[in-house]
Coordinates of C-alpha atoms in Angstrom, one line a residue:
X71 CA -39.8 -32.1 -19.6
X72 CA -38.7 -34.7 -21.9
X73 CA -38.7 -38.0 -20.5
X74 CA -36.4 -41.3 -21.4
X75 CA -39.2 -42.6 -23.5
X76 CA -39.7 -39.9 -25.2
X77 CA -35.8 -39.1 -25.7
X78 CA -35.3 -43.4 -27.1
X79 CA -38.2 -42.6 -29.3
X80 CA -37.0 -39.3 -31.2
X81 CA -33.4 -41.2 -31.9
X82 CA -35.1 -44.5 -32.8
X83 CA -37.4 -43.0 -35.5
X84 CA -34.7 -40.2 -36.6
X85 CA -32.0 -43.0 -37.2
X86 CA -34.4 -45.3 -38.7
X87 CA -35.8 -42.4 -41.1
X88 CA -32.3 -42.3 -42.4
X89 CA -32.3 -46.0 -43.2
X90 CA -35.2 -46.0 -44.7
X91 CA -34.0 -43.2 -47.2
X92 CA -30.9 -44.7 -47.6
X93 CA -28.6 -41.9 -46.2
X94 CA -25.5 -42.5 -44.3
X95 CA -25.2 -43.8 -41.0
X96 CA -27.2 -41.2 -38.8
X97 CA -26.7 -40.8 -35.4
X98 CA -28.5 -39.0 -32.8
X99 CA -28.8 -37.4 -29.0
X100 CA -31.6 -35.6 -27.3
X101 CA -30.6 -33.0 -24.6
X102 CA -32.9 -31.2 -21.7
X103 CA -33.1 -27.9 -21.6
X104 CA -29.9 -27.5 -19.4
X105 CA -27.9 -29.2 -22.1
X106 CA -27.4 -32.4 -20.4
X107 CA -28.0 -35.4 -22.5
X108 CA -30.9 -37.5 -21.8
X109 CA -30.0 -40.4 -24.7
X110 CA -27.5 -40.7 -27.8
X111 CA -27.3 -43.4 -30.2
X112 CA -24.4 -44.4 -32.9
X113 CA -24.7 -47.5 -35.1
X114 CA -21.6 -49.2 -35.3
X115 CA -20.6 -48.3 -38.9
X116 CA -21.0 -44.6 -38.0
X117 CA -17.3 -42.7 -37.4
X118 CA -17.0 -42.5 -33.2
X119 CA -16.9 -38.7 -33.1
X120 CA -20.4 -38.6 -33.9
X121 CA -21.3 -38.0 -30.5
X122 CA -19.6 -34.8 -30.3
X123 CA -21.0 -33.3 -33.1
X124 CA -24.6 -34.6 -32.5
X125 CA -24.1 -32.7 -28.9
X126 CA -22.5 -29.4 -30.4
X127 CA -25.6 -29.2 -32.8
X128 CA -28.1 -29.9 -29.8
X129 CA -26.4 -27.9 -27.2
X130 CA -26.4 -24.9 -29.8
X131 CA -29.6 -25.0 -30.5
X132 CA -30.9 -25.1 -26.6
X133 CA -28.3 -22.7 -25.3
X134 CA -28.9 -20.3 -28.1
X135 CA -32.4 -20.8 -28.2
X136 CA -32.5 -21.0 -32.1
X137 CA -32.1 -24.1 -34.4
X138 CA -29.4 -25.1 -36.3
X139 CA -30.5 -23.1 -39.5
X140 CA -31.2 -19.8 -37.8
X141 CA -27.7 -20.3 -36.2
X142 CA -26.2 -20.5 -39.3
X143 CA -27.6 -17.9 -41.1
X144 CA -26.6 -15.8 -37.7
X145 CA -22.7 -17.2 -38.6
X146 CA -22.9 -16.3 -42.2
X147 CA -24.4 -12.8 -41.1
X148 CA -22.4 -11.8 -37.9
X149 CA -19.4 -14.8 -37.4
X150 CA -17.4 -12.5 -34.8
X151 CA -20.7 -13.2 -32.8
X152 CA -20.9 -17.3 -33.1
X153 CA -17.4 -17.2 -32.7
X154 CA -18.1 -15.3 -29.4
X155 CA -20.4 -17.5 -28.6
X156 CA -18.2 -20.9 -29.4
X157 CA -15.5 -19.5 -27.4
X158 CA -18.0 -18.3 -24.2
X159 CA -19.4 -22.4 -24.4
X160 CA -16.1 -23.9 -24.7
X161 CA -16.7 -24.7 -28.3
X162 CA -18.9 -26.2 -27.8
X163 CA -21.6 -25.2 -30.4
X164 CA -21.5 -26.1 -34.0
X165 CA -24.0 -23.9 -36.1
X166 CA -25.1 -25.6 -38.6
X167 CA -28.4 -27.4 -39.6
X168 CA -29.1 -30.7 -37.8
X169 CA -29.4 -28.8 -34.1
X170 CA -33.5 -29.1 -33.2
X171 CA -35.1 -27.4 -30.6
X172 CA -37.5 -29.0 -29.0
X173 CA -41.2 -27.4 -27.6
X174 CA -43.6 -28.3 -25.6
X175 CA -47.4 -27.9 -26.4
X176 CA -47.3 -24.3 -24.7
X177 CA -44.2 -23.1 -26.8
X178 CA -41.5 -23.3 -24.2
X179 CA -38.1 -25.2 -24.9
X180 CA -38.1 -28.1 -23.2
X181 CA -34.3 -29.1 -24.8
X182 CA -33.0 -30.1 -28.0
X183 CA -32.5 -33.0 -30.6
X184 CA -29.0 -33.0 -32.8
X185 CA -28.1 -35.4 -35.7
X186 CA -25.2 -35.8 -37.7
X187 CA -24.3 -38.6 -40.3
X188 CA -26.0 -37.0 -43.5
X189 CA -26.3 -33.6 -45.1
X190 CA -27.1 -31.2 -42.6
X191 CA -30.2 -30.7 -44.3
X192 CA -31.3 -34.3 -44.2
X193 CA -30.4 -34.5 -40.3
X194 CA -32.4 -31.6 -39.6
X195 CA -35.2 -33.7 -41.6
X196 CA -34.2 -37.1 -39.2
X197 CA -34.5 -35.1 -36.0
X198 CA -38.3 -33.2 -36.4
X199 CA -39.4 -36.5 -38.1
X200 CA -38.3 -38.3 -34.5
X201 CA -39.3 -35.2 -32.3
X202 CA -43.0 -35.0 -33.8
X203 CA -43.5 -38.7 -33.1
X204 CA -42.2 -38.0 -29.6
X205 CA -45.4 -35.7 -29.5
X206 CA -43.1 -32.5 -29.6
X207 CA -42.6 -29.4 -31.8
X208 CA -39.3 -28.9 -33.4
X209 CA -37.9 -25.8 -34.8
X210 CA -34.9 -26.8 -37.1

């Protein structure tokens, strides 16, 4: 189970790892493992519909049970199938990097991380960089 702490802690180093590499505004939410969020966070100068894709990323990733990247290389391989999938979560899933899973010590997802601001690439970076200093394993 993640807890609050742990969920502030993930977004407050993930958005503060983007500052400190001078990328774009990032913003960030942690979701349990039923895909209910736990915490989000949007600076000001981010656009508002940051939320949304933070949580499509996340709730991807814990739904699917596969990150971000391994959802997009499943959409670039098969996209009838993450089309299916988009239309059987209410499009709610955006498969592209940036979506984290999130493991506890024994392996087992425990929810998910998404953040959205940056390259995809660099918010996949943001979110393991706040997950591991949560104490968790992320799979981008």
């Amino acid at each position: 189970m993640i807890t609050l702490e742990q969920a502030q802690q993930m977004i407050a180093v993930a958005l503060a790892h983007g500052t400190d590499a001078g990328w774009k505004p990032l913003s960030a939410v942690v979701l349990d493992a039923g895909g209910h969020p736990l915490a989000f966070a949007r600076p000001e100068t981010a656009s508002p519909g940051r939320f949304e894709i933070a949580r499509a990323k996340a709730y991807g990733a814990v739904m699917l049970g596969m990150g971000g990247k391994a959802q997009m290389a499943r959409a670039e391989a098969q996209g009838y199938f993450m089309a299916a999938v988009n239309g059987a979560f209410e499009g709610k899933v955006l498969p592209v990097p940036g979506g984290v899973l999130i493991r506890d010590d024994a392996g087992v997802v425990i929810g998910a991380m998404g953040v959205t601001g940056d390259s995809s690439d660099n918010d996949a970076q943001a979110a393991l960089g706040g997950i591991a200093a949560a104490g968790l394993s992320g799979e981008a």
